[in-house]
Short mmCIF file of C-alpha atoms and ligand atoms in Angstrom, two decimals:
data_model
loop_
_atom_site.label_atom_id
_atom_site.label_comp_id
_atom_site.label_asym_id
_atom_site.label_seq_id
_atom_site.Cartn_x
_atom_site.Cartn_y
_atom_site.Cartn_z
CA MET A 30 -4.17 -17.09 24.72
CA THR A 31 -2.85 -13.47 25.13
CA ILE A 32 -0.21 -11.63 23.37
CA LEU A 33 1.64 -9.09 25.22
CA ARG A 34 3.04 -7.20 22.27
CA ASN A 35 6.38 -5.77 23.05
CA THR A 36 5.39 -5.41 26.77
CA SER A 37 8.19 -7.60 27.95
CA TYR A 38 10.67 -5.12 26.58
CA ASN A 39 8.99 -2.11 28.04
CA PHE A 40 8.64 -0.54 24.48
CA SER A 41 4.92 -0.30 24.28
CA GLU A 42 1.93 -0.88 26.37
CA GLU A 43 -0.06 -2.43 23.45
CA GLN A 44 -1.83 -5.59 23.98
CA MET A 45 -3.64 -7.87 21.71
CA GLU A 46 -5.58 -11.26 22.47
CA LEU A 47 -5.32 -13.94 20.04
CA LYS A 48 -8.00 -16.76 20.23
CA VAL A 49 -8.96 -19.92 18.43
CA GLU A 50 -12.75 -20.75 18.22
CA VAL A 51 -15.24 -23.00 16.42
CA GLY A 52 -17.18 -20.85 14.05
CA THR A 53 -17.58 -19.22 10.55
CA PRO A 54 -17.03 -15.75 9.42
CA ALA A 55 -20.59 -15.39 8.10
CA GLN A 56 -21.93 -16.03 11.69
CA TRP A 57 -19.28 -14.35 13.72
CA ARG A 58 -20.58 -11.40 15.77
CA GLY A 59 -17.84 -8.50 16.17
CA ASP A 60 -16.20 -5.55 14.64
CA GLY A 61 -14.85 -7.33 11.47
CA ILE A 62 -14.21 -10.24 9.45
CA VAL A 63 -11.81 -11.35 6.89
CA VAL A 64 -12.50 -13.59 3.83
CA THR A 65 -10.24 -14.69 1.10
CA VAL A 66 -11.03 -15.04 -2.65
CA PHE A 67 -9.24 -17.02 -5.39
CA GLN A 68 -8.94 -15.35 -8.75
CA ASN A 69 -10.76 -16.56 -11.81
CA GLU A 70 -13.28 -18.74 -10.16
CA SER A 71 -16.71 -18.19 -8.38
CA LEU A 72 -16.92 -17.84 -4.82
CA SER A 73 -16.92 -20.85 -2.42
CA GLY A 74 -16.63 -21.86 1.22
CA ASP A 75 -16.69 -18.94 3.66
CA ALA A 76 -16.43 -16.11 1.02
CA ALA A 77 -19.80 -17.50 -0.51
CA GLN A 78 -21.62 -17.82 2.51
CA VAL A 79 -20.63 -14.23 3.47
CA ASP A 80 -21.47 -13.15 0.03
CA ARG A 81 -25.01 -14.60 0.28
CA ALA A 82 -25.80 -12.44 3.43
CA LEU A 83 -24.53 -9.56 1.33
CA ASN A 84 -26.89 -10.27 -1.73
CA GLY A 85 -23.95 -10.93 -3.96
CA ALA A 86 -22.01 -7.81 -3.53
CA ILE A 87 -18.54 -9.53 -3.69
CA GLN A 88 -19.53 -11.66 -6.57
CA ARG A 89 -20.94 -8.60 -8.51
CA ALA A 90 -17.53 -6.80 -7.81
CA LEU A 91 -15.66 -9.71 -9.30
CA ASP A 92 -17.93 -9.96 -12.40
CA SER A 93 -17.74 -6.42 -13.04
CA LYS A 94 -13.92 -6.51 -12.69
CA GLU A 95 -13.87 -3.77 -10.11
CA PHE A 96 -12.22 -6.51 -7.90
CA SER A 97 -9.78 -8.95 -9.49
CA ALA A 98 -8.91 -11.06 -6.60
CA ARG A 99 -5.32 -11.01 -7.69
CA TYR A 100 -2.85 -11.75 -5.04
CA THR A 101 -2.27 -8.61 -2.87
CA ILE A 102 -5.31 -6.75 -4.10
CA HIS A 103 -7.83 -6.36 -1.18
CA TYR A 104 -10.58 -4.04 0.05
CA ALA A 105 -12.82 -3.56 3.06
CA PHE A 106 -16.23 -2.07 3.65
CA TYR A 107 -19.02 -1.83 6.36
CA SER A 108 -21.72 -4.62 6.10
CA MET A 109 -24.69 -2.18 7.10
CA GLY A 110 -26.33 -4.82 9.18
CA ALA A 111 -26.19 -7.47 6.52
CA LEU A 112 -23.96 -9.61 8.74
CA PRO A 113 -23.37 -10.11 12.47
CA ALA A 114 -19.89 -8.43 11.67
CA ALA A 115 -19.78 -4.73 11.25
CA ARG A 116 -17.06 -4.81 8.66
CA VAL A 117 -15.82 -7.19 5.98
CA ALA A 118 -12.38 -7.20 4.45
CA VAL A 119 -12.06 -9.16 1.12
CA VAL A 120 -8.53 -10.33 0.39
CA GLY A 121 -7.46 -11.51 -3.07
CA LEU A 122 -5.24 -14.69 -3.16
CA GLY A 123 -4.56 -15.07 -6.81
CA LYS A 124 -4.74 -18.18 -8.56
CA ARG A 125 -5.53 -21.16 -6.63
CA GLU A 126 -2.60 -23.28 -8.00
CA LYS A 127 -0.09 -20.56 -6.96
CA PHE A 128 -1.36 -20.62 -3.42
CA LYS A 129 1.22 -21.25 -0.80
CA LEU A 130 2.10 -20.57 2.85
CA ASP A 131 3.34 -17.05 2.39
CA ARG A 132 0.21 -16.10 0.72
CA ALA A 133 -1.83 -17.10 3.70
CA ARG A 134 0.52 -15.05 5.94
CA ARG A 135 0.20 -11.98 3.84
CA ALA A 136 -3.62 -12.28 3.30
CA ALA A 137 -4.21 -12.36 6.94
CA ALA A 138 -1.96 -9.23 7.50
CA ASP A 139 -3.65 -7.26 4.57
CA GLY A 140 -7.16 -8.20 5.86
CA ALA A 141 -6.55 -7.37 9.63
CA LYS A 142 -4.84 -3.98 8.52
CA ASP A 143 -7.67 -3.07 6.33
CA LEU A 144 -10.11 -3.65 9.21
CA ARG A 145 -7.97 -1.68 11.81
CA LYS A 146 -8.06 1.08 9.34
CA LEU A 147 -11.94 1.06 9.30
CA GLY A 148 -11.64 1.29 13.28
CA ALA A 149 -12.40 -2.43 14.10
CA LYS A 150 -10.94 -3.48 17.48
CA HIS A 151 -12.22 -7.09 17.64
CA ILE A 152 -11.89 -9.13 14.36
CA ALA A 153 -12.02 -12.77 13.04
CA LEU A 154 -10.92 -14.82 10.15
CA ALA A 155 -10.75 -18.39 9.15
CA VAL A 156 -7.52 -20.24 8.08
CA THR A 157 -7.30 -20.65 4.26
CA THR A 158 -5.81 -24.27 3.91
CA ASP A 159 -6.44 -25.11 0.15
CA GLY A 160 -3.68 -27.83 -0.43
CA LEU A 161 -1.66 -26.70 2.56
CA ASP A 162 -1.22 -28.54 5.81
CA LEU A 163 -3.85 -27.36 8.27
CA ALA A 164 -1.21 -26.76 11.18
CA ASP A 165 1.28 -25.09 8.66
CA ALA A 166 -1.35 -22.86 7.29
CA ALA A 167 -2.82 -21.70 10.91
CA GLN A 168 0.71 -21.10 12.03
CA ALA A 169 1.32 -18.83 9.07
CA THR A 170 -2.03 -17.24 9.67
CA ALA A 171 -1.03 -16.27 13.20
CA GLU A 172 2.46 -15.18 11.97
CA GLY A 173 0.65 -12.89 9.56
CA ILE A 174 -1.49 -11.23 12.00
CA VAL A 175 1.04 -10.69 14.84
CA MET A 176 3.73 -9.25 12.34
CA GLY A 177 1.23 -7.32 10.14
CA LEU A 178 -0.35 -5.57 13.05
CA PHE A 179 3.26 -4.40 14.21
CA ARG A 180 3.81 -0.73 14.62
CA PHE A 181 6.72 1.27 16.31
CA GLN A 182 4.86 4.22 17.86
CA LYS A 183 6.96 4.62 20.95
CA TYR A 184 8.10 8.11 20.18
CA TYR A 185 4.72 9.42 19.06
CA THR A 186 3.10 11.77 21.77
CA GLU A 187 -0.22 13.26 21.76
CA ALA A 188 1.23 16.03 19.92
CA ALA A 189 1.08 14.10 16.71
CA ASP A 190 -2.67 13.57 16.78
CA PRO A 191 -3.78 16.99 15.59
CA LEU A 192 -0.95 17.08 13.14
CA TRP A 193 -1.57 13.94 11.20
CA GLU A 194 -4.92 13.04 10.03
CA ASP A 195 -4.21 9.21 10.17
CA ASP A 196 -5.49 5.95 11.68
CA PHE A 197 -2.48 5.29 13.64
CA ARG A 198 -4.30 5.24 16.89
CA ASN A 199 -6.81 2.60 16.42
CA GLN A 200 -5.65 -0.59 17.95
CA ILE A 201 -6.83 -4.10 17.16
CA GLU A 202 -7.65 -5.80 20.76
CA SER A 203 -8.49 -9.11 19.73
CA VAL A 204 -8.19 -11.53 16.84
CA THR A 205 -10.22 -14.75 16.72
CA ILE A 206 -9.04 -17.52 14.35
CA LEU A 207 -12.03 -19.37 13.39
CA VAL A 208 -12.18 -23.24 12.71
CA PRO A 209 -15.26 -24.93 11.31
CA ASP A 210 -14.98 -28.09 13.43
CA ALA A 211 -14.24 -28.74 17.01
CA ALA A 212 -11.92 -31.77 15.98
CA GLN A 213 -9.48 -29.12 14.56
CA LEU A 214 -9.22 -26.98 17.76
CA ASP A 215 -6.09 -28.74 19.43
CA THR A 216 -4.23 -28.80 16.07
CA VAL A 217 -4.76 -25.27 15.23
CA ARG A 218 -4.12 -23.98 18.87
CA ALA A 219 -0.81 -25.47 19.01
CA ALA A 220 -0.10 -24.04 15.73
CA VAL A 221 -1.26 -20.52 16.45
CA GLU A 222 0.76 -20.69 19.54
CA ARG A 223 3.84 -21.40 17.40
CA GLY A 224 2.98 -18.63 15.14
CA ARG A 225 2.51 -16.41 17.99
CA ILE A 226 5.94 -17.17 19.29
CA LEU A 227 7.54 -16.71 15.90
CA GLY A 228 5.63 -13.42 15.12
CA GLU A 229 6.43 -11.86 18.46
CA ALA A 230 10.06 -12.90 18.06
CA ASN A 231 10.01 -11.05 14.61
CA ASN A 232 8.27 -8.13 16.37
CA PHE A 233 11.07 -8.10 19.07
CA ALA A 234 13.71 -7.92 16.27
CA ARG A 235 11.96 -5.05 14.68
CA THR A 236 11.62 -3.15 17.83
CA LEU A 237 15.23 -3.33 18.58
CA ALA A 238 16.12 -2.40 14.88
CA ASN A 239 13.62 0.69 14.81
CA GLU A 240 15.14 1.84 18.19
CA PRO A 241 17.65 4.85 17.36
CA SER A 242 21.25 4.51 18.20
CA ASN A 243 21.19 7.36 20.92
CA HIS A 244 18.86 4.95 22.87
CA LEU A 245 20.33 1.58 21.55
CA THR A 246 23.97 1.66 22.15
CA PRO A 247 25.90 -1.68 22.38
CA LEU A 248 25.53 -1.97 26.13
CA HIS A 249 21.88 -1.19 25.97
CA LEU A 250 21.50 -3.91 23.07
CA ALA A 251 23.24 -6.27 25.61
CA GLU A 252 20.85 -5.09 28.38
CA HIS A 253 17.94 -6.20 26.25
CA ALA A 254 19.51 -9.43 25.37
CA ARG A 255 20.34 -9.97 29.18
CA GLU A 256 16.59 -9.28 30.06
CA MET A 257 15.28 -11.77 27.32
CA SER A 258 17.65 -14.43 28.43
CA GLU A 259 16.79 -14.18 32.27
CA LYS A 260 13.16 -14.26 31.28
CA ASN A 261 13.64 -17.32 29.18
CA GLY A 262 16.26 -19.31 31.20
CA LEU A 263 19.20 -18.90 28.83
CA GLU A 264 22.67 -18.67 29.97
CA PHE A 265 23.86 -15.31 29.30
CA TYR A 266 27.17 -13.46 29.19
CA VAL A 267 28.99 -10.59 27.57
CA ILE A 268 32.64 -10.35 26.39
CA ASP A 269 33.24 -6.61 27.33
CA ARG A 270 36.19 -4.56 26.18
CA ALA A 271 38.61 -5.74 28.84
CA LYS A 272 37.64 -9.49 28.22
CA ALA A 273 37.87 -9.02 24.41
CA GLN A 274 41.54 -7.48 24.92
CA GLU A 275 42.40 -10.62 26.93
CA LYS A 276 40.95 -12.85 24.12
CA GLY A 277 42.80 -10.93 21.60
CA MET A 278 39.74 -9.87 19.54
CA GLY A 279 41.57 -6.94 17.75
CA ALA A 280 39.34 -6.95 14.96
CA PHE A 281 36.23 -6.32 16.93
CA LEU A 282 38.00 -3.88 19.13
CA GLY A 283 39.34 -1.85 16.28
CA VAL A 284 35.96 -0.98 15.12
CA ALA A 285 34.79 -0.11 18.59
CA GLN A 286 37.74 2.13 19.15
CA GLY A 287 36.38 5.50 17.73
CA SER A 288 33.17 5.48 19.94
CA GLN A 289 32.59 6.69 23.31
CA ASN A 290 30.08 3.82 23.65
CA PRO A 291 32.02 0.68 24.64
CA PRO A 292 31.45 -2.56 22.46
CA ALA A 293 29.87 -5.84 23.87
CA MET A 294 30.26 -9.34 22.31
CA ILE A 295 26.74 -10.64 23.58
CA VAL A 296 26.57 -14.45 24.05
CA MET A 297 23.32 -16.29 24.71
CA ARG A 298 23.33 -20.18 25.15
CA TYR A 299 20.18 -22.45 24.91
CA TRP A 300 20.78 -25.99 26.39
CA GLY A 301 18.25 -28.15 24.62
CA ASP A 302 20.47 -31.31 24.55
CA ALA A 303 22.52 -31.08 27.93
CA GLU A 304 23.86 -34.61 27.50
CA HIS A 305 25.89 -33.41 24.43
CA LYS A 306 27.26 -30.06 25.62
CA ASP A 307 30.18 -30.38 23.33
CA LYS A 308 27.91 -30.02 20.39
CA GLY A 309 25.88 -27.27 19.16
CA ILE A 310 25.04 -24.79 16.44
CA GLY A 311 25.56 -21.10 16.41
CA LEU A 312 23.59 -18.06 15.28
CA ILE A 313 25.74 -14.90 14.86
CA GLY A 314 24.51 -11.38 14.19
CA LYS A 315 26.24 -8.06 13.05
CA GLY A 316 25.45 -5.66 15.92
CA ILE A 317 26.65 -2.26 14.61
CA THR A 318 24.30 0.03 16.43
CA PHE A 319 25.29 2.75 14.29
CA ASP A 320 27.55 2.64 11.12
CA SER A 321 28.74 6.22 10.23
CA GLY A 322 31.46 4.57 8.15
CA GLY A 323 34.19 5.71 10.66
CA ILE A 324 37.03 7.60 9.24
CA SER A 325 35.85 6.42 5.70
CA LEU A 326 32.68 8.61 6.51
CA LYS A 327 29.47 7.78 4.77
CA PRO A 328 27.75 10.44 2.78
CA ALA A 329 24.78 12.35 4.59
CA ASP A 330 21.99 10.88 2.64
CA GLY A 331 20.47 7.96 3.98
CA MET A 332 22.90 7.71 6.96
CA GLU A 333 20.09 7.72 9.34
CA ASN A 334 19.22 4.26 8.09
CA MET A 335 22.31 3.00 9.75
CA LYS A 336 20.73 2.87 13.15
CA GLY A 337 19.42 -0.44 11.76
CA ASP A 338 23.01 -1.83 11.14
CA MET A 339 22.47 -4.12 14.05
CA SER A 340 19.45 -5.89 12.36
CA GLY A 341 21.20 -9.19 12.01
CA GLY A 342 22.04 -9.10 15.85
CA ALA A 343 18.54 -7.96 16.63
CA ALA A 344 17.23 -11.18 14.62
CA THR A 345 19.76 -13.25 16.61
CA ILE A 346 18.56 -12.13 20.05
CA ALA A 347 14.90 -12.49 18.70
CA ALA A 348 15.48 -15.95 17.46
CA MET A 349 17.08 -17.13 20.66
CA GLN A 350 13.94 -15.91 22.46
CA ALA A 351 11.66 -18.06 20.24
CA ILE A 352 14.07 -21.07 20.33
CA ALA A 353 13.93 -20.85 24.19
CA GLN A 354 10.15 -20.93 24.05
CA LEU A 355 9.77 -23.75 21.51
CA LYS A 356 12.44 -25.81 23.33
CA PRO A 357 14.16 -28.09 20.52
CA LYS A 358 16.30 -30.80 21.41
CA ILE A 359 19.55 -29.10 20.43
CA ASN A 360 22.13 -26.69 21.83
CA VAL A 361 22.08 -23.19 20.27
CA THR A 362 24.39 -20.36 20.94
CA GLY A 363 23.60 -16.89 19.87
CA ILE A 364 26.43 -14.43 19.46
CA VAL A 365 25.82 -10.72 18.68
CA ALA A 366 28.98 -8.58 17.88
CA ALA A 367 27.69 -5.27 19.06
CA ALA A 368 29.82 -1.98 18.64
CA GLU A 369 29.41 1.40 17.28
CA ASN A 370 31.40 2.57 14.22
CA MET A 371 32.29 6.16 14.71
CA PRO A 372 35.09 8.70 13.69
CA GLY A 373 36.83 9.67 16.86
CA GLY A 374 40.26 11.09 17.87
CA ASN A 375 40.98 7.32 18.82
CA ALA A 376 39.22 5.85 15.82
CA PHE A 377 40.98 3.37 13.72
CA LYS A 378 42.24 4.46 10.40
CA PRO A 379 42.84 3.25 6.80
CA GLY A 380 46.33 1.72 6.95
CA ASP A 381 46.19 0.41 10.35
CA ILE A 382 46.83 -3.28 11.02
CA LEU A 383 44.63 -5.25 13.25
CA ARG A 384 45.11 -8.82 14.66
CA ALA A 385 41.96 -10.88 15.13
CA MET A 386 41.58 -13.56 17.80
CA ASN A 387 42.71 -16.50 15.63
CA GLY A 388 45.96 -14.60 15.17
CA MET A 389 45.33 -13.33 11.33
CA THR A 390 46.38 -9.77 10.60
CA ILE A 391 44.21 -7.30 8.54
CA GLU A 392 45.10 -4.17 6.88
CA ILE A 393 42.36 -1.71 7.10
CA ASN A 394 41.84 -0.01 3.80
CA ASN A 395 38.18 1.14 4.41
CA THR A 396 36.87 1.69 7.89
CA ASP A 397 33.41 1.50 6.59
CA ALA A 398 33.89 -2.27 5.86
CA GLU A 399 33.42 -2.70 9.78
CA GLY A 400 30.78 -5.51 9.80
CA ARG A 401 33.11 -8.29 8.42
CA LEU A 402 35.80 -7.18 11.17
CA VAL A 403 33.35 -7.60 14.07
CA LEU A 404 32.19 -10.68 12.43
CA ALA A 405 35.65 -12.06 12.12
CA ASP A 406 36.13 -12.23 15.76
CA ALA A 407 32.50 -13.47 16.43
CA VAL A 408 32.98 -16.45 14.04
CA ALA A 409 36.44 -17.27 15.14
CA TYR A 410 35.12 -17.18 18.76
CA ALA A 411 31.86 -19.49 17.67
CA THR A 412 33.98 -22.15 15.67
CA LYS A 413 37.27 -22.39 17.65
CA ASP A 414 36.51 -21.33 21.11
CA LEU A 415 33.06 -22.77 21.35
CA LYS A 416 33.65 -25.44 18.62
CA LEU A 417 30.21 -24.76 17.21
CA SER A 418 29.03 -26.04 13.77
CA PRO A 419 27.06 -25.20 11.75
CA VAL A 420 27.14 -21.61 12.25
CA LEU A 421 24.89 -19.18 10.41
CA ASP A 422 25.60 -15.29 10.39
CA ALA A 423 23.25 -12.59 9.41
CA ALA A 424 24.44 -9.03 8.78
CA THR A 425 23.49 -5.80 6.91
CA LEU A 426 26.97 -6.21 5.35
CA THR A 427 27.06 -4.74 1.86
CA GLY A 428 25.24 -2.30 -0.37
CA ALA A 429 26.51 -4.58 -3.34
CA VAL A 430 23.94 -7.22 -2.19
CA VAL A 431 21.13 -4.66 -2.54
CA VAL A 432 22.21 -3.98 -6.06
CA ALA A 433 22.30 -7.66 -6.88
CA LEU A 434 18.97 -9.00 -5.12
CA GLY A 435 17.13 -6.03 -4.06
CA VAL A 436 14.92 -6.27 -1.03
CA TYR A 437 13.04 -9.78 -1.96
CA ARG A 438 16.01 -12.18 -1.21
CA ALA A 439 18.76 -12.29 1.13
CA GLY A 440 22.32 -13.45 -0.36
CA VAL A 441 23.57 -16.87 0.98
CA PHE A 442 27.26 -17.45 1.12
CA THR A 443 28.52 -20.60 2.50
CA ASN A 444 31.26 -23.32 2.52
CA ASP A 445 28.71 -26.03 2.33
CA ASP A 446 26.33 -26.26 -0.55
CA GLU A 447 23.94 -28.35 1.57
CA LEU A 448 23.42 -25.46 3.86
CA ALA A 449 22.41 -23.20 1.04
CA GLU A 450 19.96 -25.76 -0.07
CA THR A 451 18.51 -26.00 3.42
CA LEU A 452 18.31 -22.18 3.57
CA TYR A 453 16.68 -21.97 0.39
CA GLU A 454 13.90 -24.33 1.38
CA ILE A 455 13.46 -22.60 4.78
CA GLY A 456 13.19 -19.16 2.86
CA GLU A 457 10.27 -20.60 0.82
CA LYS A 458 8.60 -21.87 3.90
CA THR A 459 9.01 -18.68 5.98
CA GLY A 460 8.84 -16.12 3.37
CA GLU A 461 12.25 -14.86 4.18
CA LYS A 462 13.66 -15.84 0.80
CA ASN A 463 17.27 -16.63 0.09
CA TRP A 464 19.41 -16.94 -2.78
CA GLN A 465 22.82 -18.53 -3.07
CA MET A 466 25.62 -16.55 -4.56
CA PRO A 467 28.94 -17.89 -5.88
CA MET A 468 32.13 -18.29 -3.71
CA ASP A 469 34.87 -19.16 -6.39
CA GLU A 470 38.21 -18.82 -4.87
CA GLU A 471 39.18 -16.13 -7.46
CA TYR A 472 37.09 -13.81 -5.57
CA LEU A 473 39.42 -14.10 -2.53
CA LEU A 474 42.27 -12.57 -4.60
CA ALA A 475 40.56 -8.98 -4.17
CA LEU A 476 41.51 -9.07 -0.39
CA ARG A 477 45.33 -9.79 -1.10
CA SER A 478 47.19 -7.06 1.13
CA ASP A 479 50.83 -6.05 0.60
CA TRP A 480 50.93 -5.60 4.42
CA ALA A 481 49.02 -8.03 6.43
CA ASP A 482 47.32 -11.41 5.64
CA LEU A 483 44.27 -9.94 4.37
CA LYS A 484 42.76 -6.35 3.66
CA ASN A 485 39.31 -5.54 4.77
CA SER A 486 37.73 -4.34 1.59
CA GLY A 487 37.78 -5.83 -1.88
CA GLY A 488 36.49 -2.80 -3.59
CA ARG A 489 33.23 -2.44 -5.48
CA SER A 490 33.15 -5.33 -7.85
CA ALA A 491 31.65 -8.39 -6.39
CA GLY A 492 31.41 -6.56 -2.97
CA SER A 493 29.01 -8.83 -1.30
CA ILE A 494 31.33 -11.99 -2.27
CA THR A 495 34.53 -10.49 -1.31
CA GLY A 496 32.83 -9.31 1.94
CA ALA A 497 31.58 -13.01 2.43
CA TRP A 498 35.09 -14.34 1.62
CA PHE A 499 36.64 -12.03 4.38
CA ILE A 500 34.36 -13.66 7.13
CA ARG A 501 34.83 -17.13 5.83
CA SER A 502 38.65 -16.74 6.44
CA PHE A 503 37.98 -16.59 10.12
CA VAL A 504 35.80 -19.77 10.26
CA GLU A 505 37.89 -22.64 11.92
CA LYS A 506 38.56 -25.52 9.60
CA GLY A 507 36.14 -28.12 9.47
CA ALA A 508 33.12 -26.03 10.69
CA LYS A 509 30.29 -25.47 8.30
CA TRP A 510 29.23 -21.87 7.92
CA ALA A 511 26.75 -19.89 5.96
CA HIS A 512 26.46 -16.04 5.91
CA LEU A 513 23.29 -14.04 5.07
CA ASP A 514 23.82 -10.64 3.64
CA ILE A 515 20.49 -8.95 4.70
CA ALA A 516 21.47 -5.39 3.76
CA GLY A 517 18.48 -5.49 1.38
CA ALA A 518 16.03 -8.06 2.57
CA VAL A 519 15.84 -6.28 6.09
CA ASN A 520 13.88 -3.40 4.32
CA LEU A 521 15.94 -0.48 5.68
CA GLY A 522 15.82 2.76 3.64
CA ASP A 523 13.51 2.73 0.59
CA GLY A 524 12.08 -0.85 1.47
CA LYS A 525 8.36 -0.43 1.33
CA GLU A 526 5.24 -1.90 3.56
CA ARG A 527 3.93 -5.12 1.88
CA GLY A 528 1.56 -7.24 3.70
CA TYR A 529 3.03 -8.50 6.97
CA ILE A 530 6.27 -6.77 6.22
CA ASN A 531 6.59 -3.45 7.72
CA LYS A 532 8.11 -0.50 6.02
CA TRP A 533 11.45 -0.36 8.03
CA GLY A 534 13.84 -3.03 9.61
CA ASN A 535 11.59 -6.08 9.19
CA GLY A 536 13.07 -8.52 11.73
CA THR A 537 14.57 -10.90 8.95
CA PRO A 538 15.98 -13.58 9.30
CA THR A 539 14.51 -14.28 12.77
CA ARG A 540 12.15 -16.89 11.69
CA THR A 541 14.87 -18.60 9.47
CA PHE A 542 17.23 -18.82 12.44
CA VAL A 543 14.47 -20.38 14.42
CA GLU A 544 13.31 -22.78 11.71
CA PHE A 545 16.99 -23.82 11.11
CA ALA A 546 17.33 -24.67 14.85
CA LEU A 547 14.33 -26.69 14.79
CA GLN A 548 15.13 -28.71 11.72
CA GLN A 549 18.66 -29.34 12.88
CA ALA A 550 17.24 -30.82 16.17
CA ASN A 551 15.03 -32.97 14.15
CA ALA A 552 17.64 -34.19 11.63
CA LYS A 553 19.97 -35.49 14.43
N1 BES B 111 26.51 -1.39 6.92
C1 BES B 111 26.90 -1.15 5.49
C2 BES B 111 26.08 -1.82 4.54
C3 BES B 111 24.80 -1.34 4.16
C4 BES B 111 24.35 -0.51 3.36
C5 BES B 111 23.60 -1.97 4.82
C6 BES B 111 23.30 -0.05 2.96
C7 BES B 111 22.39 -1.59 4.67
C8 BES B 111 22.17 -0.56 3.77
C9 BES B 111 28.42 -1.75 5.55
O1 BES B 111 29.00 -1.68 6.77
C10 BES B 111 29.07 -1.14 4.69
O2 BES B 111 29.42 0.18 4.81
N2 BES B 111 29.55 -1.75 3.53
C11 BES B 111 30.38 -1.12 2.61
C12 BES B 111 31.47 -1.92 2.37
C13 BES B 111 32.60 -1.45 1.48
C14 BES B 111 33.29 -0.56 2.09
C15 BES B 111 33.57 -2.59 1.12
C16 BES B 111 29.49 -0.91 1.26
O3 BES B 111 28.56 -1.66 0.94
O4 BES B 111 29.84 0.18 0.62
MN1 MN B 112 29.96 0.25 6.96
ZN1 ZN B 113 27.79 -1.52 8.46
#
C-alpha cells in the first residue's frame, strides 16, 4: 500500500508508504516504534514486552511519576541497542475506561511525530484496541498517522535551512502497522486502506486551505476540483459568471462583483445509485478564497487568516474524492460556492439590494456577511434545481461561533433535529465534534429589512444563529438541511497543533461529510 501524499495535486513530492504486517513492536527492526500506555496501571501487552528489553525503564518512569501516562503526554528516546528498533516513543492514553477512537487517532500521531523529530524514517506501531472494534481502531490509527504527519512546506526553499534550526526536513518514509496474528491481516488491511483514503482526503482539504489566495483564486479552486473529479470518475461542471447570471444567482454574483477574479459555482456529482438518479444528498461548502470584508472592510489584524475562508469548500472537494474512492451506494453532489470578497470599484455596497436565484430579495447591510450570500444561491440550487435532500453545508461563517464554542466543536444548525443527532454521533466517532445550536423562530426577526425580504446581517447578538437562519431561508420547502459553522473548528488563526490536528486549516469536516454519505447509503 503506498501513499502518494499530495502528489496527485502537485503540491508536494513527499511520499510515504503505509504497510500492515504481522509482528510486535518489541521484535520489529527499524528506526522507531510507538508503544501506548494506560494511566494508573502497570504495563501490559506490547509496552510490557518493550519495557522488559529496556530493563524496566518505562515502568521506572511511571513509578517515579516522571511520566504520568495521562492522555496527550508522550516522550521518545533512543533505545541504545536494547531493542531491534533504534527509537521508542511512549504515548500516554489516559485512563482505560476513557479510551475511545479519537485517543487511538491522536496517540498514533503523537508517537509518529515524536519519532520523526528524533530523525526516524521507518517506523512501526501496533493498533491499540482495548474495548474498540479492531477495524475501527485500525482505521483511526491509519487516519492519525496520515493526518498527523501532514505538513505544508510547499513554499519553503533551501534558504530556510540555515535560518531555522528545526526538524522540518526529516521525512517519515514508511509506517508499518503491526498485528499480532495473521488472522487479523485482512480486516486490518481493509481498515487501514479506508483510513488512508480518509486521511489523504483530509490532507487534500488542508492543502487547499493553506494555499494563499494569490495562488488559489476561485478558478484555481475549480481546476483542483476538476482534476480530482476526472481522476476519480465524477461528473463535473462549473457554473461560471455568465451561467450564474442566466440562473439569476444574484446573491452569489453580488459578492464576486468587487473582485478581478471571477467566481465559480463548482459542482461535482458522484452517481453511486444510478437507478435512482432523481434522489441524492448534497454537500455544500463556502468557498470564499479571500474575505477582505469588502466595502465593510475587516481590520488588518488577522486578515491573512481569511485565505482559509474557503475551508468548507475545501472539505467538500476532499470529501467527494474519498466518497468516489469508497464507493457507497448513494448519489452525492458536492457544490462549492467559490468567490473572492474584495472592495473594488465595482464592489457591492451596503444598501444594495440583491435578488437570489429563488427570487428572494436581500438588503445588504454588511458586505462582510458574504458567506451566507454565496450559500443562499448554493442551497437554493441544490434543493430547488437539483432536488437534493438532505443537504449539509460547511462554512467558516461567523466569528460568533468561535466565541460560543471555541475550536473544539463546530456549531450545528438544522431544520431537522434527527440530522443534528446524526451529526453529533458522527462527530464523536470522527473526532470532528459537533454541537447543536438553537434555531427558535424569534432569531429570524433580526433579519427583518425595511427594504427587501431579508437583510444579510442580524448584528452581533446570536450572530451564528441569525447567519444560519439566513441560509435556511433559501432551502426549498421539504428539504432537510443542516449547516456546520466551522469558523472555530477549522483551526484558523490562533488554533494550536494537537495530535493529528495541524496548527492551521485542519480539513474539518471532510471526514464528517464522508461518514455522513456512508451512513445515508446504509440507512436506505
Ligand atoms: N469569514 C468570516 C467569519 C470568520 C471569522 C471565519 C473569523 C473565521 C474566522 C465571515 O465572512 C464574516 O466576516 N462574518 C461576520 C458576519 C457579520 C458581519 C454579521 C462576522 O462574524 O463578524
Ligand atoms: Mn466576511
Ligand atoms: Zn467570510
